[in-house]
Amino acid sequence: MYKIENFADLLRGRLDEDLEFVSYSAKSLTAPGENYGSVMLSVEIKCKNKKFDKEEIIYAVAKTPPQNEFMQQIFQTKVTFKAEIEFYKTIFPLMQELQKKHGMKPLQYHAKLLGERLNLQNTDVVDSNAVLLLENIAVKGFKCADRMKGFNFETIKLILQDLSNFHATGIALKLQCPDDFNIKVKPFLNLMIFGESAGEENDKFLEDTIKVSKEVIDENHELKKYLPAFLDIIEKKLDQSAKEPFATIVHQDLWVNNLMLKEENGKFIENKFVDFQVTRFISPADDVLFLLLTSIENDILMEKFDYLVEFYYEHFLVTLKKLDVNTEPFSKEAFEQEIKNAYPRQLQHTLTMLFPIFMDKSKAMDMTEFNPETAPPVEASKEQKEKLYSIVKLLAKKGWL
């Protein structure tokens, strides 16, 4: 069993007044290859209901910093762990309060916060005793989809509706509550930007990833003609700055494993976003593109990409109107330009993620054992090749290559 120091202190002020903490047990939640940015634990919290004199169990998930030093460097844990805690403690409540103010049903696309800390000394430094304790939504029927396959048409539409709500609410908060946004939100955005160096080992992984991507495209007779234009995009230093008026709170790492969905009668009916440790202040188009490029079925990517972008935009506009935001600066033409500006950034981002997303699970290494010097060479799986081919075909179809 995993041990979490001073566990009872995490729950102080969080339990219902009738509940009294008794004990807890914790075990690993994720298998090798499923999560690298943190240690995820499944936790059962035993409590006594003093009013009815009976035992109750609270099911939770504890998230702690990765034990592996290389992964701490890659994910810049010292700052990103703090940022994720602030999302649950401060940023989500601010967004919910704003939605209530405009007569909307408050967003519920995240798990409930049960407790948090940065360390045991009550300072501002993240150390190995940092914990984020959330409700375990898996016991309510939420689960991840198959990352090797991606989301189907109806499921991605469900997710895009929530995502458009999230982005639009961020814009409304920025415009209508500038003091709160600048003091309580913005300092916890842009703490980690994909593509920025996190050390020599990470640079080598990026180089290897690009090398493998070149080889995969070059071996395809139909697509190799696009290789020069493709390389021109992925090897270029790109503008990573936020541009108004669209700049908003962006998840930045929204792919299959960072969404959990509730299934009913074989159909997903509700969505929850997870992992808010690398959020950014940039265009909503970045989230939309990364999600579509990495996480939908290949035939849907080819046949329904334009439809899904427009579907997202229409729901984004609806939420802006509900929040009394002037929509004139957010025209369809302006959003289409956001997509064009963002796709080179998200092509680079996507390439670095295709390997971990489509890794053969039987070859996955335990996070605690991962060492870039001894790790097996970056090797494209069958699923990774098929996804990359689909992406290149889409870019060519759009005239972006």
Short mmCIF file of C-alpha atoms in Angstrom, two decimals:
data_model
loop_
_atom_site.label_atom_id
_atom_site.label_comp_id
_atom_site.label_asym_id
_atom_site.label_seq_id
_atom_site.Cartn_x
_atom_site.Cartn_y
_atom_site.Cartn_z
CA MET A 1 0.00 0.00 0.00
CA TYR A 2 1.18 3.51 -0.81
CA LYS A 3 1.57 5.86 2.14
CA ILE A 4 0.41 9.48 2.14
CA GLU A 5 1.82 11.39 5.11
CA ASN A 6 -0.61 13.27 7.40
CA PHE A 7 -3.57 12.09 5.34
CA ALA A 8 -6.20 13.32 7.83
CA ASP A 9 -4.94 16.91 7.42
CA LEU A 10 -5.85 16.79 3.72
CA LEU A 11 -9.52 16.34 4.64
CA ARG A 12 -9.66 19.07 7.28
CA GLY A 13 -12.67 21.28 6.56
CA ARG A 14 -13.65 19.20 3.51
CA LEU A 15 -15.80 16.45 5.07
CA ASP A 16 -19.48 16.82 5.85
CA GLU A 17 -19.95 17.77 9.51
CA ASP A 18 -21.47 14.37 10.30
CA LEU A 19 -18.41 12.48 8.98
CA GLU A 20 -15.31 11.64 11.00
CA PHE A 21 -12.13 10.31 9.33
CA VAL A 22 -11.12 6.81 10.44
CA SER A 23 -8.49 5.46 8.00
CA TYR A 24 -7.49 5.22 4.36
CA SER A 25 -5.89 2.79 1.91
CA ALA A 26 -4.17 3.63 -1.38
CA LYS A 27 -2.97 1.67 -4.40
CA SER A 28 -1.66 2.49 -7.86
CA LEU A 29 -4.38 3.60 -10.26
CA THR A 30 -2.69 3.58 -13.67
CA ALA A 31 -0.74 0.97 -15.59
CA PRO A 32 2.69 1.64 -17.17
CA GLY A 33 2.40 3.84 -20.25
CA GLU A 34 -0.89 5.43 -19.16
CA ASN A 35 0.44 8.36 -17.15
CA TYR A 36 3.90 9.92 -16.91
CA GLY A 37 3.33 13.39 -15.46
CA SER A 38 2.32 12.26 -11.97
CA VAL A 39 1.71 9.31 -9.66
CA MET A 40 -1.99 8.44 -9.62
CA LEU A 41 -3.41 6.53 -6.66
CA SER A 42 -6.81 5.02 -6.03
CA VAL A 43 -7.81 5.86 -2.45
CA GLU A 44 -10.56 4.52 -0.20
CA ILE A 45 -11.31 6.78 2.76
CA LYS A 46 -13.11 5.11 5.65
CA CYS A 47 -15.26 7.50 7.70
CA LYS A 48 -17.72 7.20 10.55
CA ASN A 49 -21.13 8.82 10.15
CA LYS A 50 -21.68 10.14 13.68
CA LYS A 51 -25.33 10.94 13.06
CA PHE A 52 -26.29 7.40 12.02
CA ASP A 53 -23.38 5.58 13.72
CA LYS A 54 -22.36 3.72 10.60
CA GLU A 55 -19.32 3.41 8.34
CA GLU A 56 -19.09 5.25 5.03
CA ILE A 57 -16.48 4.98 2.28
CA ILE A 58 -15.37 7.95 0.16
CA TYR A 59 -13.70 6.93 -3.09
CA ALA A 60 -10.95 9.30 -4.19
CA VAL A 61 -7.96 9.73 -6.48
CA ALA A 62 -4.71 11.12 -5.10
CA LYS A 63 -2.33 12.78 -7.51
CA THR A 64 1.29 13.26 -6.38
CA PRO A 65 4.45 14.46 -8.18
CA PRO A 66 6.32 11.91 -10.32
CA GLN A 67 9.06 10.13 -8.44
CA ASN A 68 11.28 10.07 -11.51
CA GLU A 69 13.55 13.14 -11.72
CA PHE A 70 13.53 13.17 -15.54
CA MET A 71 9.74 13.28 -15.56
CA GLN A 72 9.74 16.07 -12.97
CA GLN A 73 11.94 18.04 -15.34
CA ILE A 74 9.85 17.27 -18.42
CA PHE A 75 6.61 18.30 -16.70
CA GLN A 76 8.23 21.12 -14.66
CA THR A 77 6.48 19.76 -11.60
CA LYS A 78 7.64 22.49 -9.22
CA VAL A 79 5.33 24.97 -10.94
CA THR A 80 2.74 22.89 -12.81
CA PHE A 81 1.58 20.94 -9.75
CA LYS A 82 0.88 24.21 -7.97
CA ALA A 83 -1.03 25.47 -11.01
CA GLU A 84 -3.31 22.43 -11.10
CA ILE A 85 -4.17 22.83 -7.42
CA GLU A 86 -5.15 26.45 -8.08
CA PHE A 87 -7.48 25.33 -10.87
CA TYR A 88 -9.55 23.29 -8.46
CA LYS A 89 -9.26 25.69 -5.50
CA THR A 90 -9.74 29.02 -7.26
CA ILE A 91 -10.16 29.10 -11.04
CA PHE A 92 -13.07 26.67 -11.43
CA PRO A 93 -15.05 28.40 -8.62
CA LEU A 94 -14.49 31.78 -10.33
CA MET A 95 -15.80 30.39 -13.62
CA GLN A 96 -18.81 28.80 -11.90
CA GLU A 97 -19.61 32.03 -10.07
CA LEU A 98 -19.57 33.97 -13.33
CA GLN A 99 -21.87 31.47 -15.03
CA LYS A 100 -24.33 31.65 -12.10
CA LYS A 101 -24.28 35.45 -12.36
CA HIS A 102 -25.49 35.15 -15.97
CA GLY A 103 -28.22 32.64 -15.13
CA MET A 104 -26.36 29.64 -16.52
CA LYS A 105 -26.05 26.21 -14.99
CA PRO A 106 -22.51 26.16 -13.52
CA LEU A 107 -20.01 23.99 -15.34
CA GLN A 108 -19.53 20.53 -13.86
CA TYR A 109 -16.96 19.05 -16.20
CA HIS A 110 -14.32 18.39 -13.58
CA ALA A 111 -14.03 16.19 -10.50
CA LYS A 112 -14.80 17.53 -7.02
CA LEU A 113 -11.86 18.73 -4.91
CA LEU A 114 -11.45 16.82 -1.62
CA GLY A 115 -8.10 18.14 -0.41
CA GLU A 116 -4.74 19.55 -1.46
CA ARG A 117 -1.30 20.64 -0.26
CA LEU A 118 2.12 21.57 -1.65
CA ASN A 119 4.14 20.13 1.25
CA LEU A 120 3.95 19.35 4.98
CA GLN A 121 5.50 22.65 6.09
CA ASN A 122 2.73 24.90 4.76
CA THR A 123 5.13 26.79 2.49
CA ASP A 124 4.87 27.72 -1.18
CA VAL A 125 7.23 24.98 -2.42
CA VAL A 126 6.13 21.78 -4.16
CA ASP A 127 7.91 18.72 -2.79
CA SER A 128 7.39 14.95 -2.70
CA ASN A 129 4.59 15.31 -0.13
CA ALA A 130 2.43 17.43 -2.44
CA VAL A 131 -1.03 15.92 -2.99
CA LEU A 132 -4.13 16.76 -5.00
CA LEU A 133 -7.09 14.72 -3.71
CA LEU A 134 -10.15 14.48 -5.97
CA GLU A 135 -13.34 12.43 -6.04
CA ASN A 136 -12.92 9.17 -7.94
CA ILE A 137 -15.39 9.66 -10.77
CA ALA A 138 -14.68 6.13 -12.04
CA VAL A 139 -17.02 4.77 -9.33
CA LYS A 140 -19.76 6.90 -10.91
CA GLY A 141 -19.22 5.20 -14.25
CA PHE A 142 -16.68 7.54 -15.86
CA LYS A 143 -13.87 5.98 -17.86
CA CYS A 144 -11.31 6.74 -20.56
CA ALA A 145 -11.96 5.73 -24.14
CA ASP A 146 -9.60 3.55 -26.18
CA ARG A 147 -6.61 5.78 -26.98
CA MET A 148 -5.58 3.51 -29.86
CA LYS A 149 -8.88 4.14 -31.61
CA GLY A 150 -10.04 7.59 -30.53
CA PHE A 151 -13.49 9.10 -30.11
CA ASN A 152 -16.39 8.44 -32.45
CA PHE A 153 -18.47 11.18 -34.05
CA GLU A 154 -21.14 11.58 -31.35
CA THR A 155 -18.63 11.47 -28.50
CA ILE A 156 -16.34 14.15 -29.94
CA LYS A 157 -19.35 16.44 -30.38
CA LEU A 158 -20.23 15.98 -26.70
CA ILE A 159 -16.65 16.90 -25.74
CA LEU A 160 -16.50 19.91 -28.09
CA GLN A 161 -19.65 21.36 -26.52
CA ASP A 162 -18.01 21.27 -23.09
CA LEU A 163 -14.74 22.60 -24.47
CA SER A 164 -16.46 25.54 -26.17
CA ASN A 165 -18.17 26.36 -22.87
CA PHE A 166 -14.84 26.23 -21.02
CA HIS A 167 -13.07 28.51 -23.51
CA ALA A 168 -15.92 31.02 -23.77
CA THR A 169 -16.23 31.26 -19.99
CA GLY A 170 -12.50 31.99 -19.80
CA ILE A 171 -12.94 34.88 -22.25
CA ALA A 172 -15.89 36.26 -20.28
CA LEU A 173 -13.90 36.05 -17.04
CA LYS A 174 -10.99 37.89 -18.71
CA LEU A 175 -13.25 40.68 -20.00
CA GLN A 176 -15.71 41.08 -17.12
CA CYS A 177 -13.52 40.32 -14.09
CA PRO A 178 -10.08 41.61 -15.15
CA ASP A 179 -8.72 41.98 -11.61
CA ASP A 180 -9.62 38.41 -10.65
CA PHE A 181 -8.30 37.13 -13.98
CA ASN A 182 -4.97 38.93 -13.78
CA ILE A 183 -4.34 38.16 -10.09
CA LYS A 184 -5.94 34.74 -9.53
CA VAL A 185 -5.86 33.09 -12.96
CA LYS A 186 -3.17 34.34 -15.31
CA PRO A 187 -0.20 33.67 -12.99
CA PHE A 188 -1.02 29.94 -13.24
CA LEU A 189 -1.11 29.82 -17.04
CA ASN A 190 1.81 29.44 -19.48
CA LEU A 191 4.01 27.78 -16.86
CA MET A 192 4.90 25.05 -19.33
CA ILE A 193 4.88 25.39 -23.11
CA PHE A 194 5.38 22.34 -25.31
CA GLY A 195 8.36 22.78 -27.58
CA GLU A 196 10.39 24.74 -25.07
CA SER A 197 13.51 22.95 -23.91
CA ALA A 198 13.38 21.02 -20.64
CA GLY A 199 16.93 19.71 -20.84
CA GLU A 200 19.21 17.79 -23.19
CA GLU A 201 17.37 14.50 -22.71
CA ASN A 202 14.07 16.06 -23.74
CA ASP A 203 15.69 17.75 -26.74
CA LYS A 204 17.00 14.36 -27.85
CA PHE A 205 13.54 12.81 -27.51
CA LEU A 206 12.10 15.60 -29.69
CA GLU A 207 14.83 15.09 -32.27
CA ASP A 208 14.21 11.34 -32.31
CA THR A 209 10.47 11.90 -32.66
CA ILE A 210 10.94 14.19 -35.66
CA LYS A 211 13.41 11.74 -37.22
CA VAL A 212 10.94 8.86 -36.90
CA SER A 213 8.11 11.01 -38.30
CA LYS A 214 10.25 11.82 -41.35
CA GLU A 215 10.97 8.14 -41.92
CA VAL A 216 7.31 7.17 -41.60
CA ILE A 217 6.21 9.74 -44.18
CA ASP A 218 9.12 9.02 -46.50
CA GLU A 219 8.19 5.34 -46.72
CA ASN A 220 4.69 6.21 -47.95
CA HIS A 221 4.80 6.69 -51.74
CA GLU A 222 1.57 8.69 -51.77
CA LEU A 223 2.61 11.14 -49.06
CA LYS A 224 6.40 11.53 -49.39
CA LYS A 225 5.93 14.46 -51.80
CA TYR A 226 4.61 16.49 -48.85
CA LEU A 227 7.69 15.83 -46.74
CA PRO A 228 9.58 19.09 -47.52
CA ALA A 229 6.57 21.25 -46.58
CA PHE A 230 5.91 19.07 -43.53
CA LEU A 231 9.51 19.45 -42.32
CA ASP A 232 9.39 23.19 -42.90
CA ILE A 233 6.56 23.41 -40.35
CA ILE A 234 7.81 21.04 -37.68
CA GLU A 235 11.39 22.37 -37.66
CA LYS A 236 10.44 26.05 -37.54
CA LYS A 237 10.45 28.17 -34.37
CA LEU A 238 6.85 29.33 -34.01
CA ASP A 239 5.06 32.23 -32.38
CA GLN A 240 3.72 31.03 -29.03
CA SER A 241 2.22 34.34 -27.86
CA ALA A 242 -1.42 34.98 -27.02
CA LYS A 243 -3.42 37.13 -29.43
CA GLU A 244 -6.56 39.06 -28.63
CA PRO A 245 -9.50 38.87 -28.67
CA PHE A 246 -9.54 35.03 -28.65
CA ALA A 247 -6.86 34.42 -26.00
CA THR A 248 -8.38 32.40 -23.16
CA ILE A 249 -7.76 29.59 -20.67
CA VAL A 250 -6.63 26.56 -22.69
CA HIS A 251 -6.07 23.03 -21.37
CA GLN A 252 -3.12 22.39 -23.76
CA ASP A 253 -2.98 18.61 -23.25
CA LEU A 254 -6.45 17.50 -24.23
CA TRP A 255 -6.25 13.97 -25.62
CA VAL A 256 -8.05 10.69 -24.97
CA ASN A 257 -6.52 9.90 -21.57
CA ASN A 258 -7.25 13.40 -20.23
CA LEU A 259 -10.99 13.01 -20.68
CA MET A 260 -13.25 10.67 -18.73
CA LEU A 261 -16.72 9.86 -19.99
CA LYS A 262 -19.81 8.30 -18.50
CA GLU A 263 -21.38 5.56 -20.56
CA GLU A 264 -25.05 4.62 -20.66
CA ASN A 265 -26.52 1.99 -22.97
CA GLY A 266 -23.30 1.85 -24.96
CA LYS A 267 -23.17 5.61 -25.51
CA PHE A 268 -21.13 8.29 -23.74
CA ILE A 269 -23.47 10.86 -22.20
CA GLU A 270 -21.28 13.02 -19.93
CA ASN A 271 -17.70 14.25 -19.99
CA LYS A 272 -15.10 15.32 -17.40
CA PHE A 273 -11.77 17.01 -18.14
CA VAL A 274 -8.74 15.95 -16.09
CA ASP A 275 -5.07 17.04 -15.74
CA PHE A 276 -4.90 20.83 -15.61
CA GLN A 277 -1.19 21.08 -14.94
CA VAL A 278 0.01 22.55 -18.27
CA THR A 279 -2.73 25.09 -18.99
CA ARG A 280 -2.05 28.13 -21.16
CA PHE A 281 -3.33 31.57 -22.10
CA ILE A 282 -3.56 31.26 -25.88
CA SER A 283 -6.05 30.60 -28.66
CA PRO A 284 -8.91 28.12 -28.12
CA ALA A 285 -8.02 26.85 -31.60
CA ASP A 286 -4.94 25.20 -30.04
CA ASP A 287 -7.09 22.92 -27.88
CA VAL A 288 -9.51 22.17 -30.70
CA LEU A 289 -6.74 21.20 -33.11
CA PHE A 290 -4.73 19.08 -30.68
CA LEU A 291 -7.87 17.22 -29.61
CA LEU A 292 -8.98 16.52 -33.18
CA LEU A 293 -5.52 15.59 -34.48
CA THR A 294 -4.75 13.14 -31.68
CA SER A 295 -8.04 11.79 -30.42
CA ILE A 296 -10.70 11.00 -33.00
CA GLU A 297 -11.09 8.04 -35.32
CA ASN A 298 -9.04 8.46 -38.50
CA ASP A 299 -11.97 8.38 -40.91
CA ILE A 300 -13.74 11.08 -38.88
CA LEU A 301 -10.59 13.23 -38.96
CA MET A 302 -10.57 13.02 -42.77
CA GLU A 303 -14.29 13.33 -43.42
CA LYS A 304 -15.64 15.52 -40.61
CA PHE A 305 -12.80 17.87 -39.61
CA ASP A 306 -14.38 21.04 -41.04
CA TYR A 307 -17.79 20.12 -39.67
CA LEU A 308 -16.39 19.59 -36.17
CA VAL A 309 -14.49 22.89 -36.19
CA GLU A 310 -17.68 24.69 -37.19
CA PHE A 311 -19.69 22.71 -34.61
CA TYR A 312 -17.28 23.85 -31.90
CA TYR A 313 -17.42 27.48 -33.09
CA GLU A 314 -21.23 27.60 -33.09
CA HIS A 315 -21.40 26.38 -29.47
CA PHE A 316 -18.56 28.73 -28.50
CA LEU A 317 -20.59 31.65 -29.88
CA VAL A 318 -23.74 30.52 -28.05
CA THR A 319 -21.91 30.50 -24.71
CA LEU A 320 -20.37 33.93 -25.33
CA LYS A 321 -23.88 35.31 -25.94
CA LYS A 322 -25.22 33.70 -22.75
CA LEU A 323 -22.38 35.38 -20.87
CA ASP A 324 -23.23 38.78 -22.40
CA VAL A 325 -19.98 39.04 -24.33
CA ASN A 326 -20.01 41.18 -27.46
CA THR A 327 -19.54 38.60 -30.22
CA GLU A 328 -18.67 41.04 -33.02
CA PRO A 329 -14.88 40.53 -32.63
CA PHE A 330 -15.40 36.73 -32.65
CA SER A 331 -16.60 36.29 -36.23
CA LYS A 332 -16.45 32.98 -38.05
CA GLU A 333 -13.78 34.38 -40.38
CA ALA A 334 -11.71 35.50 -37.38
CA PHE A 335 -11.94 32.03 -35.84
CA GLU A 336 -10.95 30.36 -39.11
CA GLN A 337 -7.83 32.54 -39.04
CA GLU A 338 -7.16 31.36 -35.46
CA ILE A 339 -7.22 27.77 -36.75
CA LYS A 340 -4.75 28.63 -39.53
CA ASN A 341 -2.44 30.38 -37.07
CA ALA A 342 -2.56 27.51 -34.56
CA TYR A 343 -2.11 24.45 -36.77
CA PRO A 344 1.71 24.71 -37.09
CA ARG A 345 2.03 24.88 -33.28
CA GLN A 346 -0.28 21.96 -32.82
CA LEU A 347 1.36 19.88 -35.54
CA GLN A 348 4.63 20.16 -33.61
CA HIS A 349 2.83 19.40 -30.35
CA THR A 350 0.97 16.45 -31.84
CA LEU A 351 4.12 14.83 -33.21
CA THR A 352 5.74 14.81 -29.76
CA MET A 353 2.65 13.11 -28.32
CA LEU A 354 1.93 10.48 -30.97
CA PHE A 355 4.62 8.18 -29.59
CA PRO A 356 3.31 8.04 -25.97
CA ILE A 357 -0.34 8.00 -27.14
CA PHE A 358 0.09 5.09 -29.54
CA MET A 359 2.82 3.23 -27.69
CA ASP A 360 2.43 -0.52 -27.58
CA LYS A 361 1.25 -1.05 -24.00
CA SER A 362 3.20 -4.30 -23.73
CA LYS A 363 6.42 -2.28 -24.22
CA ALA A 364 5.53 0.54 -21.84
CA MET A 365 7.97 1.26 -19.02
CA ASP A 366 7.02 2.02 -15.46
CA MET A 367 7.39 5.76 -14.88
CA THR A 368 9.58 5.23 -11.81
CA GLU A 369 12.06 3.24 -13.93
CA PHE A 370 12.16 5.50 -16.98
CA ASN A 371 15.62 6.70 -17.98
CA PRO A 372 16.18 8.38 -21.36
CA GLU A 373 19.67 6.90 -21.58
CA THR A 374 18.46 3.31 -21.23
CA ALA A 375 15.01 3.63 -22.77
CA PRO A 376 14.34 1.72 -26.00
CA PRO A 377 14.62 3.80 -29.22
CA VAL A 378 11.60 5.78 -30.36
CA GLU A 379 9.73 3.41 -32.65
CA ALA A 380 6.51 4.10 -34.53
CA SER A 381 3.71 1.62 -33.86
CA LYS A 382 1.22 0.62 -36.56
CA GLU A 383 -1.40 2.90 -34.98
CA GLN A 384 1.03 5.82 -34.82
CA LYS A 385 1.87 5.45 -38.51
CA GLU A 386 -1.81 5.34 -39.48
CA LYS A 387 -2.53 8.46 -37.42
CA LEU A 388 0.41 10.33 -38.93
CA TYR A 389 -0.70 9.39 -42.44
CA SER A 390 -4.20 10.68 -41.67
CA ILE A 391 -2.80 13.96 -40.35
CA VAL A 392 -0.62 14.54 -43.42
CA LYS A 393 -3.54 13.76 -45.73
CA LEU A 394 -5.72 16.21 -43.81
CA LEU A 395 -3.12 18.99 -43.97
CA ALA A 396 -2.71 18.42 -47.71
CA LYS A 397 -6.47 18.45 -48.21
CA LYS A 398 -6.69 21.75 -46.33
CA GLY A 399 -3.90 23.26 -48.44
CA TRP A 400 -1.67 23.64 -45.37
CA LEU A 401 1.24 21.70 -46.91
#
